[in-house]
PDB file of C-alpha atoms and ligand atoms in Angstrom:
ATOM      1  CA  MET A 160      18.738 -15.505 -18.717  1.00 58.00           C
ATOM      2  CA  HIS A 161      16.689 -12.170 -18.058  1.00 69.00           C
ATOM      3  CA  LYS A 162      18.821  -9.727 -15.823  1.00 84.00           C
ATOM      4  CA  PHE A 163      17.330  -8.010 -13.041  1.00 91.00           C
ATOM      5  CA  THR A 164      17.467  -4.405 -13.110  1.00 93.00           C
ATOM      6  CA  VAL A 165      18.644  -2.325 -10.168  1.00 97.00           C
ATOM      7  CA  LEU A 166      17.754   1.422  -9.873  1.00 97.00           C
ATOM      8  CA  ILE A 167      20.449   3.161  -7.775  1.00 98.00           C
ATOM      9  CA  VAL A 168      19.180   6.583  -6.207  1.00 98.00           C
ATOM     10  CA  GLU A 169      22.111   8.233  -4.847  1.00 97.00           C
ATOM     11  CA  ASP A 170      23.685  11.581  -5.298  1.00 97.00           C
ATOM     12  CA  GLU A 171      27.179  10.671  -4.475  1.00 96.00           C
ATOM     13  CA  LYS A 172      28.817   9.988  -7.752  1.00 96.00           C
ATOM     14  CA  HIS A 173      31.708   7.622  -6.259  1.00 95.00           C
ATOM     15  CA  ILE A 174      29.367   5.474  -4.250  1.00 95.00           C
ATOM     16  CA  ASN A 175      27.090   4.993  -7.350  1.00 96.00           C
ATOM     17  CA  GLU A 176      30.194   4.066  -9.356  1.00 96.00           C
ATOM     18  CA  PHE A 177      31.163   1.557  -6.571  1.00 95.00           C
ATOM     19  CA  ILE A 178      27.820  -0.085  -6.570  1.00 97.00           C
ATOM     20  CA  THR A 179      27.262  -0.143 -10.299  1.00 97.00           C
ATOM     21  CA  LYS A 180      30.466  -1.915 -10.892  1.00 97.00           C
ATOM     22  CA  THR A 181      29.797  -4.390  -8.296  1.00 96.00           C
ATOM     23  CA  LEU A 182      26.220  -5.021  -9.393  1.00 97.00           C
ATOM     24  CA  SER A 183      27.418  -5.201 -12.978  1.00 96.00           C
ATOM     25  CA  ALA A 184      30.038  -7.743 -12.161  1.00 96.00           C
ATOM     26  CA  ASN A 185      27.511  -9.659 -10.612  1.00 95.00           C
ATOM     27  CA  GLY A 186      25.004 -10.054 -13.704  1.00 94.00           C
ATOM     28  CA  TYR A 187      22.617  -7.079 -12.746  1.00 95.00           C
ATOM     29  CA  ARG A 188      21.564  -4.361 -15.004  1.00 95.00           C
ATOM     30  CA  THR A 189      21.824  -1.057 -13.391  1.00 97.00           C
ATOM     31  CA  ASN A 190      20.353   2.726 -13.818  1.00 97.00           C
ATOM     32  CA  TRP A 191      21.303   5.626 -11.871  1.00 97.00           C
ATOM     33  CA  ALA A 192      19.370   8.695 -10.492  1.00 98.00           C
ATOM     34  CA  ALA A 193      21.250  11.329  -8.656  1.00 97.00           C
ATOM     35  CA  SER A 194      18.299  13.032  -7.181  1.00 98.00           C
ATOM     36  CA  GLY A 195      14.901  12.074  -5.630  1.00 97.00           C
ATOM     37  CA  LYS A 196      12.729  13.369  -8.309  1.00 97.00           C
ATOM     38  CA  GLU A 197      14.970  11.769 -11.046  1.00 97.00           C
ATOM     39  CA  GLY A 198      14.645   8.552  -9.013  1.00 97.00           C
ATOM     40  CA  ILE A 199      10.792   8.651  -8.921  1.00 95.00           C
ATOM     41  CA  SER A 200      10.724   9.325 -12.782  1.00 93.00           C
ATOM     42  CA  LEU A 201      13.147   6.352 -13.588  1.00 93.00           C
ATOM     43  CA  ALA A 202      11.078   4.082 -11.104  1.00 91.00           C
ATOM     44  CA  THR A 203       8.045   4.769 -13.047  1.00 86.00           C
ATOM     45  CA  SER A 204       9.557   4.561 -16.569  1.00 84.00           C
ATOM     46  CA  LEU A 205      12.046   1.564 -15.973  1.00 85.00           C
ATOM     47  CA  CYS A 206       9.986  -0.601 -13.391  1.00 83.00           C
ATOM     48  CA  PRO A 207      13.124  -1.753 -11.867  1.00 91.00           C
ATOM     49  CA  ASP A 208      13.317  -5.077  -9.841  1.00 91.00           C
ATOM     50  CA  VAL A 209      14.905  -3.459  -6.830  1.00 95.00           C
ATOM     51  CA  ILE A 210      15.504   0.149  -5.832  1.00 97.00           C
ATOM     52  CA  LEU A 211      18.566   1.038  -3.835  1.00 98.00           C
ATOM     53  CA  LEU A 212      17.771   4.352  -2.114  1.00 98.00           C
ATOM     54  CA  ASP A 213      19.775   7.050  -0.223  1.00 97.00           C
ATOM     55  CA  LEU A 214      17.774   9.189   2.197  1.00 96.00           C
ATOM     56  CA  GLY A 215      20.091  12.464   1.982  1.00 96.00           C
ATOM     57  CA  LEU A 216      19.194  13.598  -1.431  1.00 97.00           C
ATOM     58  CA  PRO A 217      19.716  16.874  -2.868  1.00 97.00           C
ATOM     59  CA  ASP A 218      16.073  17.900  -3.762  1.00 97.00           C
ATOM     60  CA  ILE A 219      13.564  15.887  -1.758  1.00 97.00           C
ATOM     61  CA  ASP A 220      14.341  13.598   1.091  1.00 96.00           C
ATOM     62  CA  GLY A 221      14.266   9.684   0.360  1.00 97.00           C
ATOM     63  CA  MET A 222      11.427   9.214   2.748  1.00 96.00           C
ATOM     64  CA  GLU A 223       9.349  11.067   0.202  1.00 96.00           C
ATOM     65  CA  VAL A 224      10.582   8.953  -2.726  1.00 97.00           C
ATOM     66  CA  ILE A 225       9.451   5.885  -0.642  1.00 96.00           C
ATOM     67  CA  GLY A 226       6.080   7.420  -0.027  1.00 93.00           C
ATOM     68  CA  GLN A 227       5.723   8.310  -3.925  1.00 92.00           C
ATOM     69  CA  VAL A 228       6.781   5.149  -5.153  1.00 91.00           C
ATOM     70  CA  ARG A 229       4.779   3.146  -2.691  1.00 88.00           C
ATOM     71  CA  LYS A 230       1.489   4.710  -4.101  1.00 83.00           C
ATOM     72  CA  TRP A 231       1.725   2.555  -7.099  1.00 79.00           C
ATOM     73  CA  SER A 232       4.526  -0.035  -6.931  1.00 81.00           C
ATOM     74  CA  ARG A 233       5.477  -2.990  -4.692  1.00 80.00           C
ATOM     75  CA  CYS A 234       9.134  -2.914  -6.009  1.00 88.00           C
ATOM     76  CA  PRO A 235      11.542  -3.658  -3.237  1.00 92.00           C
ATOM     77  CA  ILE A 236      13.132  -0.661  -1.886  1.00 96.00           C
ATOM     78  CA  ILE A 237      16.395  -1.200   0.213  1.00 97.00           C
ATOM     79  CA  VAL A 238      17.482   2.059   2.001  1.00 97.00           C
ATOM     80  CA  ILE A 239      21.285   2.672   2.039  1.00 96.00           C
ATOM     81  CA  SER A 240      21.804   5.572   4.380  1.00 95.00           C
ATOM     82  CA  ALA A 241      24.284   7.328   6.749  1.00 93.00           C
ATOM     83  CA  ARG A 242      21.391   7.730   9.052  1.00 93.00           C
ATOM     84  CA  ILE A 243      22.165   5.191  11.954  1.00 90.00           C
ATOM     85  CA  GLN A 244      19.298   6.140  14.474  1.00 91.00           C
ATOM     86  CA  GLU A 245      16.865   3.432  15.071  1.00 90.00           C
ATOM     87  CA  GLU A 246      14.135   5.891  14.625  1.00 92.00           C
ATOM     88  CA  ASP A 247      15.290   6.669  10.997  1.00 94.00           C
ATOM     89  CA  LYS A 248      15.212   2.874  10.374  1.00 92.00           C
ATOM     90  CA  VAL A 249      11.692   2.539  11.843  1.00 91.00           C
ATOM     91  CA  LEU A 250      10.472   5.605   9.876  1.00 93.00           C
ATOM     92  CA  ALA A 251      11.823   4.162   6.623  1.00 94.00           C
ATOM     93  CA  LEU A 252      10.463   0.613   7.192  1.00 92.00           C
ATOM     94  CA  ASP A 253       7.177   1.889   8.189  1.00 91.00           C
ATOM     95  CA  ALA A 254       6.772   4.149   5.123  1.00 92.00           C
ATOM     96  CA  GLY A 255       7.276   1.127   2.811  1.00 91.00           C
ATOM     97  CA  ALA A 256      10.969   0.305   2.547  1.00 94.00           C
ATOM     98  CA  ASP A 257      11.813  -3.455   2.651  1.00 91.00           C
ATOM     99  CA  ASP A 258      15.259  -3.306   4.262  1.00 93.00           C
ATOM    100  CA  TYR A 259      17.687  -0.719   5.624  1.00 95.00           C
ATOM    101  CA  LEU A 260      21.549  -0.782   5.213  1.00 94.00           C
ATOM    102  CA  THR A 261      23.753   1.824   7.063  1.00 94.00           C
ATOM    103  CA  LYS A 262      26.847   3.337   5.446  1.00 92.00           C
ATOM    104  CA  PRO A 263      29.536   2.033   5.336  1.00 91.00           C
ATOM    105  CA  PHE A 264      28.263  -1.108   4.289  1.00 91.00           C
ATOM    106  CA  GLY A 265      29.872  -4.490   2.977  1.00 91.00           C
ATOM    107  CA  ILE A 266      29.385  -5.278  -0.715  1.00 92.00           C
ATOM    108  CA  LEU A 267      28.740  -9.032   0.198  1.00 93.00           C
ATOM    109  CA  GLU A 268      26.076  -8.054   2.653  1.00 94.00           C
ATOM    110  CA  LEU A 269      24.408  -5.629  -0.125  1.00 95.00           C
ATOM    111  CA  LEU A 270      24.387  -8.518  -2.517  1.00 95.00           C
ATOM    112  CA  ALA A 271      22.757 -10.733  -0.058  1.00 94.00           C
ATOM    113  CA  ARG A 272      20.064  -8.251   0.717  1.00 94.00           C
ATOM    114  CA  ILE A 273      19.262  -7.648  -2.856  1.00 94.00           C
ATOM    115  CA  ARG A 274      18.980 -11.447  -3.276  1.00 92.00           C
ATOM    116  CA  THR A 275      16.567 -11.689  -0.398  1.00 89.00           C
ATOM    117  CA  SER A 276      14.464  -8.872  -1.774  1.00 89.00           C
ATOM    118  CA  LEU A 277      14.208 -10.314  -5.183  1.00 87.00           C
ATOM    119  CA  ARG A 278      13.210 -13.885  -3.630  1.00 81.00           C
ATOM    120  CA  HIS A 279      10.371 -12.227  -1.837  1.00 77.00           C
ATOM    121  CA  SER A 280       9.046 -10.040  -4.645  1.00 76.00           C
ATOM    122  CA  THR A 281       9.281 -12.973  -7.250  1.00 67.00           C
ATOM    123  CA  GLN A 282       7.233 -14.948  -4.792  1.00 61.00           C
ATOM    124  CA  ASN A 283       4.663 -12.378  -4.139  1.00 52.00           C
ATOM    125  CA  SER A 284       4.223 -11.137  -7.809  1.00 50.00           C
ATOM    126  CA  SER A 285       3.644 -14.633  -8.997  1.00 44.00           C
ATOM    127  CA  GLY A 286       0.622 -14.884  -6.713  1.00 46.00           C
ATOM    128  CA  SER A 287       1.403 -18.461  -5.526  1.00 45.00           C
ATOM    129  CA  LEU A 288       4.686 -19.947  -4.272  1.00 41.00           C
ATOM    130  CA  SER A 289       4.286 -23.180  -6.224  1.00 45.00           C
ATOM    131  CA  GLN A 290       4.168 -21.757  -9.660  1.00 65.00           C
ATOM    132  CA  GLN A 291       7.831 -21.797 -11.151  1.00 80.00           C
ATOM    133  CA  LEU A 292       7.176 -22.736 -14.717  1.00 88.00           C
ATOM    134  CA  TYR A 293       4.502 -21.929 -17.358  1.00 91.00           C
ATOM    135  CA  HIS A 294       4.207 -24.269 -20.227  1.00 91.00           C
ATOM    136  CA  ALA A 295       1.987 -24.280 -23.338  1.00 92.00           C
ATOM    137  CA  LYS A 296       2.390 -25.660 -26.729  1.00 90.00           C
ATOM    138  CA  GLY A 297       6.223 -25.690 -26.859  1.00 92.00           C
ATOM    139  CA  LEU A 298       6.252 -22.147 -24.958  1.00 95.00           C
ATOM    140  CA  GLU A 299       8.122 -22.345 -21.580  1.00 94.00           C
ATOM    141  CA  ILE A 300       8.509 -19.565 -19.008  1.00 93.00           C
ATOM    142  CA  ASP A 301      10.528 -20.100 -15.823  1.00 89.00           C
ATOM    143  CA  PHE A 302       9.582 -17.295 -13.463  1.00 85.00           C
ATOM    144  CA  PHE A 303      12.604 -17.759 -11.011  1.00 80.00           C
ATOM    145  CA  ARG A 304      15.228 -17.807 -13.752  1.00 81.00           C
ATOM    146  CA  ARG A 305      13.135 -15.469 -15.794  1.00 86.00           C
ATOM    147  CA  THR A 306      13.609 -17.176 -19.060  1.00 90.00           C
ATOM    148  CA  VAL A 307      11.390 -17.504 -22.048  1.00 94.00           C
ATOM    149  CA  SER A 308      11.914 -20.384 -24.583  1.00 95.00           C
ATOM    150  CA  LEU A 309      10.130 -21.656 -27.593  1.00 94.00           C
ATOM    151  CA  ASP A 310      10.498 -25.144 -28.624  1.00 93.00           C
ATOM    152  CA  GLY A 311      13.684 -25.256 -26.685  1.00 91.00           C
ATOM    153  CA  GLY A 312      15.370 -22.020 -28.099  1.00 94.00           C
ATOM    154  CA  LEU A 313      15.706 -18.849 -25.808  1.00 94.00           C
ATOM    155  CA  ILE A 314      13.699 -16.060 -26.707  1.00 95.00           C
ATOM    156  CA  HIS A 315      15.185 -12.569 -25.982  1.00 93.00           C
ATOM    157  CA  LEU A 316      12.657 -10.034 -24.606  1.00 92.00           C
ATOM    158  CA  THR A 317      13.212  -6.615 -23.240  1.00 89.00           C
ATOM    159  CA  PRO A 318      12.509  -6.120 -19.539  1.00 86.00           C
ATOM    160  CA  ILE A 319       8.957  -4.634 -20.175  1.00 88.00           C
ATOM    161  CA  GLU A 320       8.078  -7.272 -22.635  1.00 93.00           C
ATOM    162  CA  TYR A 321       9.059 -10.059 -19.985  1.00 92.00           C
ATOM    163  CA  LYS A 322       6.841  -8.382 -17.427  1.00 90.00           C
ATOM    164  CA  ILE A 323       3.802  -8.508 -19.738  1.00 93.00           C
ATOM    165  CA  VAL A 324       4.273 -11.864 -20.716  1.00 95.00           C
ATOM    166  CA  ALA A 325       4.955 -13.238 -17.229  1.00 92.00           C
ATOM    167  CA  TYR A 326       2.061 -11.381 -15.852  1.00 91.00           C
ATOM    168  CA  LEU A 327      -0.316 -12.887 -18.579  1.00 94.00           C
ATOM    169  CA  ALA A 328       1.394 -16.287 -18.101  1.00 93.00           C
ATOM    170  CA  GLN A 329       0.837 -16.119 -14.212  1.00 88.00           C
ATOM    171  CA  ASN A 330      -3.054 -15.367 -14.863  1.00 89.00           C
ATOM    172  CA  SER A 331      -3.158 -17.719 -18.080  1.00 91.00           C
ATOM    173  CA  GLY A 332      -6.591 -18.644 -19.259  1.00 90.00           C
ATOM    174  CA  LYS A 333      -8.019 -15.440 -17.822  1.00 90.00           C
ATOM    175  CA  VAL A 334      -8.701 -12.309 -19.684  1.00 92.00           C
ATOM    176  CA  MET A 335      -6.702  -9.449 -18.140  1.00 92.00           C
ATOM    177  CA  THR A 336      -7.891  -5.949 -19.058  1.00 89.00           C
ATOM    178  CA  TYR A 337      -5.729  -3.264 -20.463  1.00 88.00           C
ATOM    179  CA  THR A 338      -5.769  -1.501 -17.195  1.00 85.00           C
ATOM    180  CA  ASP A 339      -4.824  -4.526 -15.317  1.00 86.00           C
ATOM    181  CA  VAL A 340      -1.699  -4.939 -17.501  1.00 89.00           C
ATOM    182  CA  LEU A 341      -0.743  -1.344 -17.455  1.00 86.00           C
ATOM    183  CA  ASN A 342      -1.186  -1.009 -13.636  1.00 80.00           C
ATOM    184  CA  ASN A 343       1.005  -4.358 -13.056  1.00 81.00           C
ATOM    185  CA  VAL A 344       3.772  -3.316 -15.460  1.00 83.00           C
ATOM    186  CA  TRP A 345       3.978   0.400 -15.521  1.00 78.00           C
ATOM    187  CA  GLY A 346       1.852   1.535 -12.514  1.00 69.00           C
ATOM    188  CA  PRO A 347      -1.043   3.916 -12.589  1.00 60.00           C
ATOM    189  CA  TYR A 348       0.912   6.622 -14.146  1.00 60.00           C
ATOM    190  CA  ALA A 349       0.569   4.927 -17.436  1.00 59.00           C
ATOM    191  CA  GLU A 350      -3.179   4.642 -17.148  1.00 57.00           C
ATOM    192  CA  ASN A 351      -5.284   4.732 -20.217  1.00 65.00           C
ATOM    193  CA  ASP A 352      -2.280   4.665 -22.335  1.00 72.00           C
ATOM    194  CA  ASN A 353      -3.051   1.720 -24.268  1.00 82.00           C
ATOM    195  CA  LYS A 354      -0.841   2.751 -27.266  1.00 85.00           C
ATOM    196  CA  ILE A 355       2.523   1.717 -25.179  1.00 85.00           C
ATOM    197  CA  LEU A 356       0.896  -1.683 -24.595  1.00 90.00           C
ATOM    198  CA  ARG A 357      -0.281  -2.358 -28.142  1.00 91.00           C
ATOM    199  CA  VAL A 358       3.196  -1.417 -29.310  1.00 92.00           C
ATOM    200  CA  ASN A 359       4.937  -3.872 -26.833  1.00 94.00           C
ATOM    201  CA  MET A 360       2.396  -6.624 -27.675  1.00 95.00           C
ATOM    202  CA  ALA A 361       3.049  -6.362 -31.457  1.00 95.00           C
ATOM    203  CA  ASN A 362       6.763  -6.861 -30.572  1.00 96.00           C
ATOM    204  CA  ILE A 363       6.232  -9.673 -28.222  1.00 97.00           C
ATOM    205  CA  ARG A 364       4.067 -11.559 -30.836  1.00 96.00           C
ATOM    206  CA  ARG A 365       6.836 -10.933 -33.505  1.00 95.00           C
ATOM    207  CA  LYS A 366       9.030 -12.867 -31.184  1.00 96.00           C
ATOM    208  CA  LEU A 367       6.604 -15.581 -29.915  1.00 95.00           C
ATOM    209  CA  GLU A 368       4.263 -16.314 -32.492  1.00 94.00           C
ATOM    210  CA  LYS A 369       4.670 -18.099 -35.649  1.00 90.00           C
ATOM    211  CA  ASN A 370       2.016 -15.930 -37.275  1.00 92.00           C
ATOM    212  CA  PRO A 371       1.534 -12.861 -35.286  1.00 89.00           C
ATOM    213  CA  ALA A 372      -1.888 -12.196 -37.194  1.00 88.00           C
ATOM    214  CA  GLN A 373      -3.071 -15.337 -35.882  1.00 92.00           C
ATOM    215  CA  PRO A 374      -1.626 -15.853 -32.338  1.00 94.00           C
ATOM    216  CA  ALA A 375      -1.401 -19.160 -30.838  1.00 95.00           C
ATOM    217  CA  TYR A 376      -0.202 -17.881 -27.400  1.00 96.00           C
ATOM    218  CA  ILE A 377      -1.694 -14.498 -26.517  1.00 96.00           C
ATOM    219  CA  PHE A 378      -5.178 -13.639 -27.710  1.00 95.00           C
ATOM    220  CA  THR A 379      -6.699 -10.100 -27.984  1.00 94.00           C
ATOM    221  CA  GLU A 380     -10.182  -9.824 -26.507  1.00 90.00           C
ATOM    222  CA  VAL A 381     -11.214  -6.706 -28.521  1.00 87.00           C
ATOM    223  CA  GLY A 382     -12.028  -3.737 -26.463  1.00 85.00           C
ATOM    224  CA  VAL A 383     -11.184  -5.618 -23.184  1.00 89.00           C
ATOM    225  CA  GLY A 384      -7.692  -6.866 -22.895  1.00 92.00           C
ATOM    226  CA  TYR A 385      -5.390 -10.108 -23.554  1.00 95.00           C
ATOM    227  CA  ARG A 386      -5.726 -13.646 -22.467  1.00 95.00           C
ATOM    228  CA  MET A 387      -2.772 -16.063 -22.627  1.00 95.00           C
ATOM    229  CA  VAL A 388      -3.430 -19.698 -23.568  1.00 94.00           C
ATOM    230  CA  ASP A 389      -3.978 -21.902 -20.473  1.00 91.00           C
ATOM    231  CA  GLY A 390      -0.656 -23.318 -18.887  1.00 86.00           C
ATOM    232  CA  GLY A 391      -2.277 -26.366 -18.524  1.00 66.00           C
ATOM    233  CA  ASP A 392      -2.704 -27.003 -22.423  1.00 43.00           C
ATOM    234  CA  ALA A 393      -0.154 -29.508 -23.704  1.00 38.00           C
TER     235      ALA A 393
HETATM  236 CA1   CA B 258      23.359  11.346   0.028  1.00 96.47          CA
END
């Protein structure tokens, strides 16, 4: 089972520790940023599945973090703030936050809000609501459970590797350009950096392909991008 990654942008250490402990106990992977700039930087490098964002941060305001992240990412953002005015909530939601929770908050409610955000984002990123599974020649991907298996055996992929494979599988049969893949997985900050993509693809092929030099699942269209074998193939 591929764990969902939650980025916590929160300057108060004890709140971070409380959330981290709870999320870890519930099967999430977590990362912590103690400032807004660090939050933006980690959002770019980690591509988390959900961002929990405090608004009152020591360097820049959380509202600015929302604006920066929304320039390139559709990652769900749940604001967790001590600001209880309706106006603050409206501003945050209009700026691109998906949800707003006021402090103090109940942990069960936080977990429920995270599940809801993930449900929405999983549906959006797969393009169609109906596609839950990808099958081709012994390779199976379950987009909701986020598992990849080959001939019935689970394959362990890093979060980035999973995102690349899932994106190509959701668009199987079509050539996706290097830029398509980079933008979808890392956001435009990684644009034109094909090297990081090639390194990840080499690792993916070592895990998926019987003969990485002659791939059966993910083909290279030289100078253009990658194409994953059509999910309709038996
Ligand atoms: Ca704060």
